Amino acid sequence: MTKLLKRILSLFIAVVLVAAFSAPQALDQGANAGNRDVPRDVLVTIQKFYSCEPGKFPDDVSDEDWDRLLEYGGDAATELFYYIAQHAAPSEERVTITDAEFDELTKDSSEPYIPANGPVSYDPLSGEVTQEDVSHIDGLVEPPQPTEGNSQNNHEYDQEPEIRPNEYPYFWNEPNPQNYLNTRTTFKLIYRSEGALWVGSAFKINSQSLATAGHNLYTPGDGWSQDMVIIPSWRLDSPQEPYGRAQWTRSTVGGDWFANGDVNDDWGIINVRDANIVPGRLLMRGVGSSNLNGQWTRGQGYIGLLGGNVDMRLVAGNVTSTGRRIVRVQRQYAGGMSGGPVIDRDDRIIGIVNNEKGFLKLDDWIYNYFLQQP
């Protein structure tokens, strides 16, 4: 073989090896994930997440890159969100409450909590931040929501809608939340804040609004959460996103949480393009300033265990102490459940999980504000 042929052959082998070993992992996964129809730039974006430190948001992924990933990522994006959920930090780590502080927050429920500051909203497209004047809500008492008309049976997963039994003694995981009326409208949140990825929960209150914990949306001193992924009835088995994803349009948090991190006002609203991608909803029950001690409750949401299970978690237990807004329960919620609903024995939502020890109750102010959401 001549020297020229040897050089040509060597060059050809080198090119083949470089192409094989430099191709992004996400591109190689395409045959199994149906990625052949995903644009190459989107697959490159996906690979950046696999290549960077787990739990971090790549510095070189822009908002435009993220939007294209959401729109065109297909099954490859679904697999990525599963990977992210395994490595994202649970949202409870964003709020620190000592035992002494919690005792103080839950020792007296006789006086209603009236926020000093109106809710603050953020538009993710324009970046505009606005504050509402909601003084008309102070002292307003709306009639309770009816108990009928809770479901809409217009989806392939609603052939036989059921209420999930609550006889389980303490806590359990739900692998098929789409099958039950009182779990399917709980949403999994994945979002970016402070350069890291976080996981939290939310729940549907009407066709365009979800409720959640304020710390999923805003951190005092660090700003608004970005690049939010909003998925109802997330599950480990296929399809992992049985109803698809909701499109985020606006975030709103309690004014006192925004101003000074007051956990008594740690609630949030996520406006979406269409929350009716998942049919039905659980109704709310305003509990006012009543003492809830001894009442049975169940919190639910999506746990964040690094490298572990990301099923929906349900935690049942009685209330042990009630404050103006903060309520302590006898069993600890799992990290990532923040923002999920707390329901009573009638499957009415009475609060929002906002820390591992308990929840934020729907007092008259929060209940009335939620009812007025468009």
mmCIF file of C-alpha atoms in Angstrom:
data_model
loop_
_atom_site.group_PDB
_atom_site.id
_atom_site.type_symbol
_atom_site.label_atom_id
_atom_site.label_comp_id
_atom_site.label_asym_id
_atom_site.label_seq_id
_atom_site.Cartn_x
_atom_site.Cartn_y
_atom_site.Cartn_z
ATOM 1 C CA MET A 1 0.000 0.000 0.000
ATOM 2 C CA THR A 2 1.429 3.361 -0.976
ATOM 3 C CA LYS A 3 2.136 6.076 1.580
ATOM 4 C CA LEU A 4 -0.593 8.225 -0.003
ATOM 5 C CA LEU A 5 -3.239 5.517 0.429
ATOM 6 C CA LYS A 6 -2.142 4.929 4.027
ATOM 7 C CA ARG A 7 -2.501 8.625 4.786
ATOM 8 C CA ILE A 8 -5.968 8.754 3.184
ATOM 9 C CA LEU A 9 -7.085 5.677 5.151
ATOM 10 C CA SER A 10 -5.709 7.088 8.417
ATOM 11 C CA LEU A 11 -7.487 10.399 7.822
ATOM 12 C CA PHE A 12 -10.783 8.605 7.101
ATOM 13 C CA ILE A 13 -10.547 6.543 10.322
ATOM 14 C CA ALA A 14 -9.745 9.667 12.349
ATOM 15 C CA VAL A 15 -12.774 11.510 10.972
ATOM 16 C CA VAL A 16 -15.065 8.573 11.784
ATOM 17 C CA LEU A 17 -13.754 8.318 15.362
ATOM 18 C CA VAL A 18 -14.085 12.055 15.999
ATOM 19 C CA ALA A 19 -17.664 12.028 14.736
ATOM 20 C CA ALA A 20 -18.540 9.015 16.857
ATOM 21 C CA PHE A 21 -17.080 10.252 20.135
ATOM 22 C CA SER A 22 -17.978 13.945 19.854
ATOM 23 C CA ALA A 23 -21.674 13.447 19.035
ATOM 24 C CA PRO A 24 -23.878 14.598 21.924
ATOM 25 C CA GLN A 25 -25.366 11.836 24.066
ATOM 26 C CA ALA A 26 -28.874 13.170 23.438
ATOM 27 C CA LEU A 27 -28.415 12.604 19.709
ATOM 28 C CA ASP A 28 -27.448 8.969 20.304
ATOM 29 C CA GLN A 29 -30.592 8.421 22.393
ATOM 30 C CA GLY A 30 -32.834 9.350 19.482
ATOM 31 C CA ALA A 31 -33.724 5.897 18.240
ATOM 32 C CA ASN A 32 -35.410 4.963 21.496
ATOM 33 C CA ALA A 33 -36.863 8.352 22.353
ATOM 34 C CA GLY A 34 -38.289 9.248 18.955
ATOM 35 C CA ASN A 35 -35.792 12.099 18.652
ATOM 36 C CA ARG A 36 -35.239 11.859 14.922
ATOM 37 C CA ASP A 37 -37.855 14.587 14.365
ATOM 38 C CA VAL A 38 -36.358 16.905 17.009
ATOM 39 C CA PRO A 39 -34.318 19.790 15.564
ATOM 40 C CA ARG A 40 -30.595 19.318 15.996
ATOM 41 C CA ASP A 41 -30.161 22.603 17.892
ATOM 42 C CA VAL A 42 -32.772 21.438 20.432
ATOM 43 C CA LEU A 43 -30.937 18.130 20.904
ATOM 44 C CA VAL A 44 -27.716 20.074 21.457
ATOM 45 C CA THR A 45 -29.502 22.149 24.121
ATOM 46 C CA ILE A 46 -30.718 18.970 25.803
ATOM 47 C CA GLN A 47 -27.213 17.536 25.785
ATOM 48 C CA LYS A 48 -25.954 20.637 27.624
ATOM 49 C CA PHE A 49 -28.120 19.672 30.610
ATOM 50 C CA TYR A 50 -26.732 16.146 30.661
ATOM 51 C CA SER A 51 -23.189 17.481 30.376
ATOM 52 C CA CYS A 52 -23.313 20.140 33.104
ATOM 53 C CA GLU A 53 -23.303 19.585 36.860
ATOM 54 C CA PRO A 54 -26.525 17.768 37.869
ATOM 55 C CA GLY A 55 -29.097 20.133 39.335
ATOM 56 C CA LYS A 56 -27.622 23.188 37.600
ATOM 57 C CA PHE A 57 -28.982 25.201 34.676
ATOM 58 C CA PRO A 58 -26.355 25.480 31.917
ATOM 59 C CA ASP A 59 -24.948 29.002 31.604
ATOM 60 C CA ASP A 60 -24.992 28.865 27.801
ATOM 61 C CA VAL A 61 -28.695 27.927 27.459
ATOM 62 C CA SER A 62 -30.720 31.030 26.611
ATOM 63 C CA ASP A 63 -34.417 31.689 27.164
ATOM 64 C CA GLU A 64 -34.908 31.169 23.426
ATOM 65 C CA ASP A 65 -33.122 27.809 23.635
ATOM 66 C CA TRP A 66 -35.386 26.780 26.507
ATOM 67 C CA ASP A 67 -38.541 27.856 24.670
ATOM 68 C CA ARG A 68 -37.541 25.807 21.630
ATOM 69 C CA LEU A 69 -36.838 22.829 23.871
ATOM 70 C CA LEU A 70 -40.334 23.077 25.350
ATOM 71 C CA GLU A 71 -41.971 23.396 21.936
ATOM 72 C CA TYR A 72 -39.954 20.963 19.853
ATOM 73 C CA GLY A 73 -38.222 18.646 22.344
ATOM 74 C CA GLY A 74 -40.775 15.832 22.110
ATOM 75 C CA ASP A 75 -39.938 12.639 23.969
ATOM 76 C CA ALA A 76 -36.348 13.810 24.408
ATOM 77 C CA ALA A 77 -37.621 16.757 26.485
ATOM 78 C CA THR A 78 -39.839 14.413 28.526
ATOM 79 C CA GLU A 79 -36.805 12.244 29.309
ATOM 80 C CA LEU A 80 -34.804 15.344 30.199
ATOM 81 C CA PHE A 81 -37.457 16.573 32.655
ATOM 82 C CA TYR A 82 -37.398 13.163 34.333
ATOM 83 C CA TYR A 83 -33.614 13.461 34.656
ATOM 84 C CA ILE A 84 -33.906 17.026 35.964
ATOM 85 C CA ALA A 85 -36.564 16.016 38.494
ATOM 86 C CA GLN A 86 -34.188 13.409 39.899
ATOM 87 C CA HIS A 87 -31.449 15.976 40.449
ATOM 88 C CA ALA A 88 -33.301 19.232 41.153
ATOM 89 C CA ALA A 89 -33.386 20.527 44.710
ATOM 90 C CA PRO A 90 -36.713 20.306 46.592
ATOM 91 C CA SER A 91 -38.401 23.680 46.947
ATOM 92 C CA GLU A 92 -38.615 23.456 50.766
ATOM 93 C CA GLU A 93 -34.896 24.259 50.896
ATOM 94 C CA ARG A 94 -35.801 27.789 49.808
ATOM 95 C CA VAL A 95 -37.552 28.470 53.138
ATOM 96 C CA THR A 96 -35.947 27.999 56.540
ATOM 97 C CA ILE A 97 -38.115 28.047 59.670
ATOM 98 C CA THR A 98 -36.623 27.083 63.023
ATOM 99 C CA ASP A 99 -38.655 25.107 65.548
ATOM 100 C CA ALA A 100 -38.899 28.172 67.779
ATOM 101 C CA GLU A 101 -40.143 30.310 64.895
ATOM 102 C CA PHE A 102 -42.661 27.647 63.920
ATOM 103 C CA ASP A 103 -43.968 27.448 67.485
ATOM 104 C CA GLU A 104 -44.516 31.198 67.422
ATOM 105 C CA LEU A 105 -46.262 31.063 64.028
ATOM 106 C CA THR A 106 -48.723 28.387 65.154
ATOM 107 C CA LYS A 107 -49.565 29.368 68.726
ATOM 108 C CA ASP A 108 -52.583 31.617 68.132
ATOM 109 C CA SER A 109 -55.327 31.665 65.462
ATOM 110 C CA SER A 110 -57.699 34.167 67.072
ATOM 111 C CA GLU A 111 -56.552 37.207 65.091
ATOM 112 C CA PRO A 112 -56.852 37.181 61.274
ATOM 113 C CA TYR A 113 -53.776 37.953 59.221
ATOM 114 C CA ILE A 114 -54.235 41.027 57.021
ATOM 115 C CA PRO A 115 -51.245 41.585 54.704
ATOM 116 C CA ALA A 116 -49.639 45.006 54.750
ATOM 117 C CA ASN A 117 -48.732 44.803 51.058
ATOM 118 C CA GLY A 118 -50.798 43.887 48.026
ATOM 119 C CA PRO A 119 -49.900 40.915 45.789
ATOM 120 C CA VAL A 120 -47.054 41.393 43.293
ATOM 121 C CA SER A 121 -47.144 39.948 39.766
ATOM 122 C CA TYR A 122 -44.464 39.167 37.186
ATOM 123 C CA ASP A 123 -44.845 38.836 33.420
ATOM 124 C CA PRO A 124 -42.165 36.377 32.155
ATOM 125 C CA LEU A 125 -42.352 37.703 28.585
ATOM 126 C CA SER A 126 -41.942 41.421 29.277
ATOM 127 C CA GLY A 127 -40.258 41.204 32.680
ATOM 128 C CA GLU A 128 -42.787 43.727 34.002
ATOM 129 C CA VAL A 129 -43.504 43.665 37.758
ATOM 130 C CA THR A 130 -46.734 45.185 39.083
ATOM 131 C CA GLN A 131 -48.399 45.472 42.488
ATOM 132 C CA GLU A 132 -52.138 45.203 43.046
ATOM 133 C CA ASP A 133 -54.376 47.323 45.239
ATOM 134 C CA VAL A 134 -56.594 44.706 46.859
ATOM 135 C CA SER A 135 -57.828 46.608 49.905
ATOM 136 C CA HIS A 136 -61.370 45.627 48.904
ATOM 137 C CA ILE A 137 -60.578 42.030 49.874
ATOM 138 C CA ASP A 138 -59.954 42.846 53.560
ATOM 139 C CA GLY A 139 -62.885 41.442 55.494
ATOM 140 C CA LEU A 140 -64.701 40.237 52.376
ATOM 141 C CA VAL A 141 -66.484 36.927 52.832
ATOM 142 C CA GLU A 142 -67.401 35.011 49.689
ATOM 143 C CA PRO A 143 -69.966 32.208 49.809
ATOM 144 C CA PRO A 144 -68.486 28.689 49.914
ATOM 145 C CA GLN A 145 -68.057 26.836 46.658
ATOM 146 C CA PRO A 146 -70.685 24.192 45.881
ATOM 147 C CA THR A 147 -69.817 20.542 46.395
ATOM 148 C CA GLU A 148 -71.319 19.435 43.087
ATOM 149 C CA GLY A 149 -69.999 19.777 39.555
ATOM 150 C CA ASN A 150 -66.468 18.738 40.386
ATOM 151 C CA SER A 151 -65.562 16.718 37.309
ATOM 152 C CA GLN A 152 -65.566 16.851 33.536
ATOM 153 C CA ASN A 153 -65.392 13.441 31.913
ATOM 154 C CA ASN A 154 -64.105 14.412 28.492
ATOM 155 C CA HIS A 155 -60.676 12.826 28.279
ATOM 156 C CA GLU A 156 -59.436 9.350 27.503
ATOM 157 C CA TYR A 157 -58.044 9.046 31.043
ATOM 158 C CA ASP A 158 -61.445 9.844 32.569
ATOM 159 C CA GLN A 159 -63.280 6.696 31.563
ATOM 160 C CA GLU A 160 -64.037 5.881 35.197
ATOM 161 C CA PRO A 161 -63.059 8.861 37.355
ATOM 162 C CA GLU A 162 -62.638 7.930 40.992
ATOM 163 C CA ILE A 163 -61.842 9.505 44.314
ATOM 164 C CA ARG A 164 -58.592 8.090 45.651
ATOM 165 C CA PRO A 165 -59.269 6.177 48.903
ATOM 166 C CA ASN A 166 -57.954 7.873 52.023
ATOM 167 C CA GLU A 167 -57.848 4.877 54.319
ATOM 168 C CA TYR A 168 -54.070 4.554 54.002
ATOM 169 C CA PRO A 169 -52.727 5.254 57.462
ATOM 170 C CA TYR A 170 -49.862 7.720 57.075
ATOM 171 C CA PHE A 171 -48.193 8.290 53.709
ATOM 172 C CA TRP A 172 -47.809 6.622 50.351
ATOM 173 C CA ASN A 173 -46.834 7.258 46.733
ATOM 174 C CA GLU A 174 -49.370 7.470 43.933
ATOM 175 C CA PRO A 175 -48.034 6.030 40.639
ATOM 176 C CA ASN A 176 -51.181 6.836 38.632
ATOM 177 C CA PRO A 177 -52.488 10.266 39.700
ATOM 178 C CA GLN A 178 -54.306 10.701 36.374
ATOM 179 C CA ASN A 179 -56.814 8.036 37.443
ATOM 180 C CA TYR A 180 -58.257 9.919 40.401
ATOM 181 C CA LEU A 181 -60.247 13.117 40.689
ATOM 182 C CA ASN A 182 -58.473 14.245 43.841
ATOM 183 C CA THR A 183 -54.923 13.757 42.523
ATOM 184 C CA ARG A 184 -54.977 14.415 38.773
ATOM 185 C CA THR A 185 -55.129 18.242 39.032
ATOM 186 C CA THR A 186 -51.981 18.421 41.153
ATOM 187 C CA PHE A 187 -49.125 19.722 38.996
ATOM 188 C CA LYS A 188 -45.393 19.126 39.062
ATOM 189 C CA LEU A 189 -43.221 22.248 38.753
ATOM 190 C CA ILE A 190 -39.650 22.376 37.481
ATOM 191 C CA TYR A 191 -38.007 25.807 37.383
ATOM 192 C CA ARG A 192 -34.747 27.744 37.471
ATOM 193 C CA SER A 193 -33.702 30.086 40.270
ATOM 194 C CA GLU A 194 -30.301 31.265 41.480
ATOM 195 C CA GLY A 195 -28.637 29.267 38.699
ATOM 196 C CA ALA A 196 -30.028 25.984 40.006
ATOM 197 C CA LEU A 197 -32.973 23.743 39.108
ATOM 198 C CA TRP A 198 -35.788 23.192 41.593
ATOM 199 C CA VAL A 199 -38.855 20.986 41.856
ATOM 200 C CA GLY A 200 -42.164 21.945 43.496
ATOM 201 C CA SER A 201 -45.918 21.447 43.189
ATOM 202 C CA ALA A 202 -49.113 23.347 42.361
ATOM 203 C CA PHE A 203 -52.843 22.695 41.954
ATOM 204 C CA LYS A 204 -55.599 23.881 39.669
ATOM 205 C CA ILE A 205 -58.164 26.407 40.963
ATOM 206 C CA ASN A 206 -59.768 27.393 37.639
ATOM 207 C CA SER A 207 -59.251 27.150 33.884
ATOM 208 C CA GLN A 208 -56.362 29.638 33.819
ATOM 209 C CA SER A 209 -54.946 29.636 37.339
ATOM 210 C CA LEU A 210 -52.954 27.316 39.573
ATOM 211 C CA ALA A 211 -52.188 27.920 43.236
ATOM 212 C CA THR A 212 -48.798 27.176 44.758
ATOM 213 C CA ALA A 213 -46.366 28.324 47.447
ATOM 214 C CA GLY A 214 -44.925 31.785 46.892
ATOM 215 C CA HIS A 215 -41.349 30.563 47.292
ATOM 216 C CA ASN A 216 -41.735 28.455 44.131
ATOM 217 C CA LEU A 217 -42.177 31.707 42.193
ATOM 218 C CA TYR A 218 -40.087 34.324 43.991
ATOM 219 C CA THR A 219 -37.220 34.442 46.471
ATOM 220 C CA PRO A 220 -36.650 37.740 48.335
ATOM 221 C CA GLY A 221 -33.224 39.018 47.426
ATOM 222 C CA ASP A 222 -32.814 36.644 44.468
ATOM 223 C CA GLY A 223 -35.776 37.464 42.239
ATOM 224 C CA TRP A 224 -38.363 35.618 40.173
ATOM 225 C CA SER A 225 -38.166 31.991 39.143
ATOM 226 C CA GLN A 226 -37.646 31.404 35.423
ATOM 227 C CA ASP A 227 -38.060 28.737 32.735
ATOM 228 C CA MET A 228 -40.984 27.036 34.430
ATOM 229 C CA VAL A 229 -42.244 23.609 33.337
ATOM 230 C CA ILE A 230 -45.799 22.854 34.527
ATOM 231 C CA ILE A 231 -47.066 19.262 34.234
ATOM 232 C CA PRO A 232 -50.334 17.836 35.623
ATOM 233 C CA SER A 233 -50.513 14.190 36.725
ATOM 234 C CA TRP A 234 -46.795 13.577 36.272
ATOM 235 C CA ARG A 235 -45.990 9.863 36.602
ATOM 236 C CA LEU A 236 -43.003 7.554 36.281
ATOM 237 C CA ASP A 237 -44.594 5.131 33.839
ATOM 238 C CA SER A 238 -45.322 5.940 30.211
ATOM 239 C CA PRO A 239 -46.873 8.283 29.336
ATOM 240 C CA GLN A 240 -45.082 10.411 31.932
ATOM 241 C CA GLU A 241 -47.111 13.469 30.893
ATOM 242 C CA PRO A 242 -50.607 12.031 30.287
ATOM 243 C CA TYR A 243 -52.165 15.487 29.823
ATOM 244 C CA GLY A 244 -49.192 17.347 28.366
ATOM 245 C CA ARG A 245 -47.871 20.628 29.790
ATOM 246 C CA ALA A 246 -49.452 23.961 30.679
ATOM 247 C CA GLN A 247 -47.970 27.156 29.244
ATOM 248 C CA TRP A 248 -46.833 29.676 31.886
ATOM 249 C CA THR A 249 -47.997 33.292 31.360
ATOM 250 C CA ARG A 250 -47.731 35.062 34.744
ATOM 251 C CA SER A 251 -46.637 34.652 38.376
ATOM 252 C CA THR A 252 -48.156 36.334 41.438
ATOM 253 C CA VAL A 253 -47.039 36.124 45.073
ATOM 254 C CA GLY A 254 -48.219 37.489 48.392
ATOM 255 C CA GLY A 255 -47.112 41.083 48.934
ATOM 256 C CA ASP A 256 -45.597 40.496 52.369
ATOM 257 C CA TRP A 257 -43.651 37.487 51.068
ATOM 258 C CA PHE A 258 -42.337 39.684 48.240
ATOM 259 C CA ALA A 259 -41.476 42.571 50.550
ATOM 260 C CA ASN A 260 -39.819 40.821 53.464
ATOM 261 C CA GLY A 261 -40.145 37.033 53.168
ATOM 262 C CA ASP A 262 -43.047 36.734 55.644
ATOM 263 C CA VAL A 263 -44.026 33.054 55.526
ATOM 264 C CA ASN A 264 -47.571 33.990 56.578
ATOM 265 C CA ASP A 265 -47.968 35.390 53.050
ATOM 266 C CA ASP A 266 -46.063 32.617 51.245
ATOM 267 C CA TRP A 267 -48.681 31.806 48.604
ATOM 268 C CA GLY A 268 -48.589 32.117 44.828
ATOM 269 C CA ILE A 269 -50.698 32.044 41.684
ATOM 270 C CA ILE A 270 -49.446 30.705 38.345
ATOM 271 C CA ASN A 271 -51.483 31.890 35.373
ATOM 272 C CA VAL A 272 -51.362 29.493 32.443
ATOM 273 C CA ARG A 273 -52.706 29.461 28.898
ATOM 274 C CA ASP A 274 -55.134 26.623 29.619
ATOM 275 C CA ALA A 275 -55.318 24.620 32.839
ATOM 276 C CA ASN A 276 -58.154 22.606 31.316
ATOM 277 C CA ILE A 277 -55.639 20.363 29.592
ATOM 278 C CA VAL A 278 -56.465 18.311 32.667
ATOM 279 C CA PRO A 279 -60.225 18.220 33.316
ATOM 280 C CA GLY A 280 -61.976 18.861 36.609
ATOM 281 C CA ARG A 281 -60.647 20.380 39.821
ATOM 282 C CA LEU A 282 -61.003 20.048 43.544
ATOM 283 C CA LEU A 283 -63.043 22.758 45.220
ATOM 284 C CA MET A 284 -61.750 24.976 48.009
ATOM 285 C CA ARG A 285 -63.025 25.515 51.534
ATOM 286 C CA GLY A 286 -62.137 28.742 53.286
ATOM 287 C CA VAL A 287 -61.370 28.018 56.940
ATOM 288 C CA GLY A 288 -61.179 31.632 58.130
ATOM 289 C CA SER A 289 -59.544 32.081 61.527
ATOM 290 C CA SER A 290 -60.955 28.830 62.900
ATOM 291 C CA ASN A 291 -58.803 26.508 64.965
ATOM 292 C CA LEU A 292 -58.110 23.317 62.978
ATOM 293 C CA ASN A 293 -56.525 21.324 65.793
ATOM 294 C CA GLY A 294 -57.375 17.617 65.622
ATOM 295 C CA GLN A 295 -58.746 17.734 62.071
ATOM 296 C CA TRP A 296 -57.610 15.089 59.567
ATOM 297 C CA THR A 297 -55.773 16.462 56.537
ATOM 298 C CA ARG A 298 -53.854 15.121 53.573
ATOM 299 C CA GLY A 299 -51.103 16.994 51.780
ATOM 300 C CA GLN A 300 -49.951 15.919 48.327
ATOM 301 C CA GLY A 301 -47.289 16.945 45.871
ATOM 302 C CA TYR A 302 -44.254 15.834 43.893
ATOM 303 C CA ILE A 303 -41.248 14.873 45.940
ATOM 304 C CA GLY A 304 -37.693 15.762 45.057
ATOM 305 C CA LEU A 305 -35.279 13.028 46.100
ATOM 306 C CA LEU A 306 -31.869 13.328 44.499
ATOM 307 C CA GLY A 307 -31.449 10.382 42.169
ATOM 308 C CA GLY A 308 -34.554 8.680 43.553
ATOM 309 C CA ASN A 309 -38.308 8.311 43.248
ATOM 310 C CA VAL A 310 -40.281 11.236 41.822
ATOM 311 C CA ASP A 311 -43.806 9.851 42.189
ATOM 312 C CA MET A 312 -46.537 11.929 43.761
ATOM 313 C CA ARG A 313 -46.396 11.680 47.556
ATOM 314 C CA LEU A 314 -49.481 11.793 49.817
ATOM 315 C CA VAL A 315 -49.104 12.450 53.544
ATOM 316 C CA ALA A 316 -52.061 12.097 55.909
ATOM 317 C CA GLY A 317 -52.239 13.258 59.514
ATOM 318 C CA ASN A 318 -54.046 15.427 62.029
ATOM 319 C CA VAL A 319 -53.463 19.092 62.753
ATOM 320 C CA THR A 320 -51.559 19.643 66.007
ATOM 321 C CA SER A 321 -51.472 23.463 66.209
ATOM 322 C CA THR A 322 -53.048 26.367 64.324
ATOM 323 C CA GLY A 323 -51.725 29.884 63.867
ATOM 324 C CA ARG A 324 -53.111 32.933 62.104
ATOM 325 C CA ARG A 325 -52.191 31.305 58.795
ATOM 326 C CA ILE A 326 -49.546 28.640 59.450
ATOM 327 C CA VAL A 327 -50.719 25.180 60.531
ATOM 328 C CA ARG A 328 -48.619 22.340 61.948
ATOM 329 C CA VAL A 329 -49.401 18.692 61.149
ATOM 330 C CA GLN A 330 -48.262 15.582 62.982
ATOM 331 C CA ARG A 331 -46.294 14.118 60.072
ATOM 332 C CA GLN A 332 -43.581 15.690 57.988
ATOM 333 C CA TYR A 333 -44.147 16.528 54.339
ATOM 334 C CA ALA A 334 -41.511 15.406 51.849
ATOM 335 C CA GLY A 335 -39.262 17.872 50.039
ATOM 336 C CA GLY A 336 -40.782 19.025 46.739
ATOM 337 C CA MET A 337 -44.388 18.920 47.987
ATOM 338 C CA SER A 338 -44.383 22.697 48.564
ATOM 339 C CA GLY A 339 -47.222 24.283 46.634
ATOM 340 C CA GLY A 340 -49.359 21.150 46.611
ATOM 341 C CA PRO A 341 -52.899 21.114 48.022
ATOM 342 C CA VAL A 342 -53.910 20.127 51.537
ATOM 343 C CA ILE A 343 -57.363 18.558 51.564
ATOM 344 C CA ASP A 344 -59.879 17.593 54.248
ATOM 345 C CA ARG A 345 -61.957 14.415 54.520
ATOM 346 C CA ASP A 346 -64.476 15.844 52.024
ATOM 347 C CA ASP A 347 -61.721 16.340 49.420
ATOM 348 C CA ARG A 348 -61.956 20.112 49.790
ATOM 349 C CA ILE A 349 -58.731 22.117 49.543
ATOM 350 C CA ILE A 350 -58.110 23.942 52.834
ATOM 351 C CA GLY A 351 -54.451 24.884 52.484
ATOM 352 C CA ILE A 352 -51.144 24.923 50.591
ATOM 353 C CA VAL A 353 -48.093 22.894 51.593
ATOM 354 C CA ASN A 354 -45.411 25.524 52.243
ATOM 355 C CA ASN A 355 -42.908 23.813 54.546
ATOM 356 C CA GLU A 356 -42.024 20.344 55.820
ATOM 357 C CA LYS A 357 -43.829 20.843 59.122
ATOM 358 C CA GLY A 358 -47.192 22.069 57.851
ATOM 359 C CA PHE A 359 -49.192 24.277 55.547
ATOM 360 C CA LEU A 360 -50.618 27.721 54.862
ATOM 361 C CA LYS A 361 -54.361 27.634 55.463
ATOM 362 C CA LEU A 362 -56.955 29.224 53.188
ATOM 363 C CA ASP A 363 -58.098 31.988 55.517
ATOM 364 C CA ASP A 364 -60.775 34.445 54.393
ATOM 365 C CA TRP A 365 -58.284 36.733 52.635
ATOM 366 C CA ILE A 366 -56.515 34.053 50.580
ATOM 367 C CA TYR A 367 -59.743 32.185 49.856
ATOM 368 C CA ASN A 368 -61.464 35.323 48.553
ATOM 369 C CA TYR A 369 -58.474 36.337 46.470
ATOM 370 C CA PHE A 370 -58.285 32.894 44.882
ATOM 371 C CA LEU A 371 -62.004 32.924 44.063
ATOM 372 C CA GLN A 372 -61.604 36.230 42.204
ATOM 373 C CA GLN A 373 -58.917 34.892 39.860
ATOM 374 C CA PRO A 374 -60.026 35.090 36.209
#
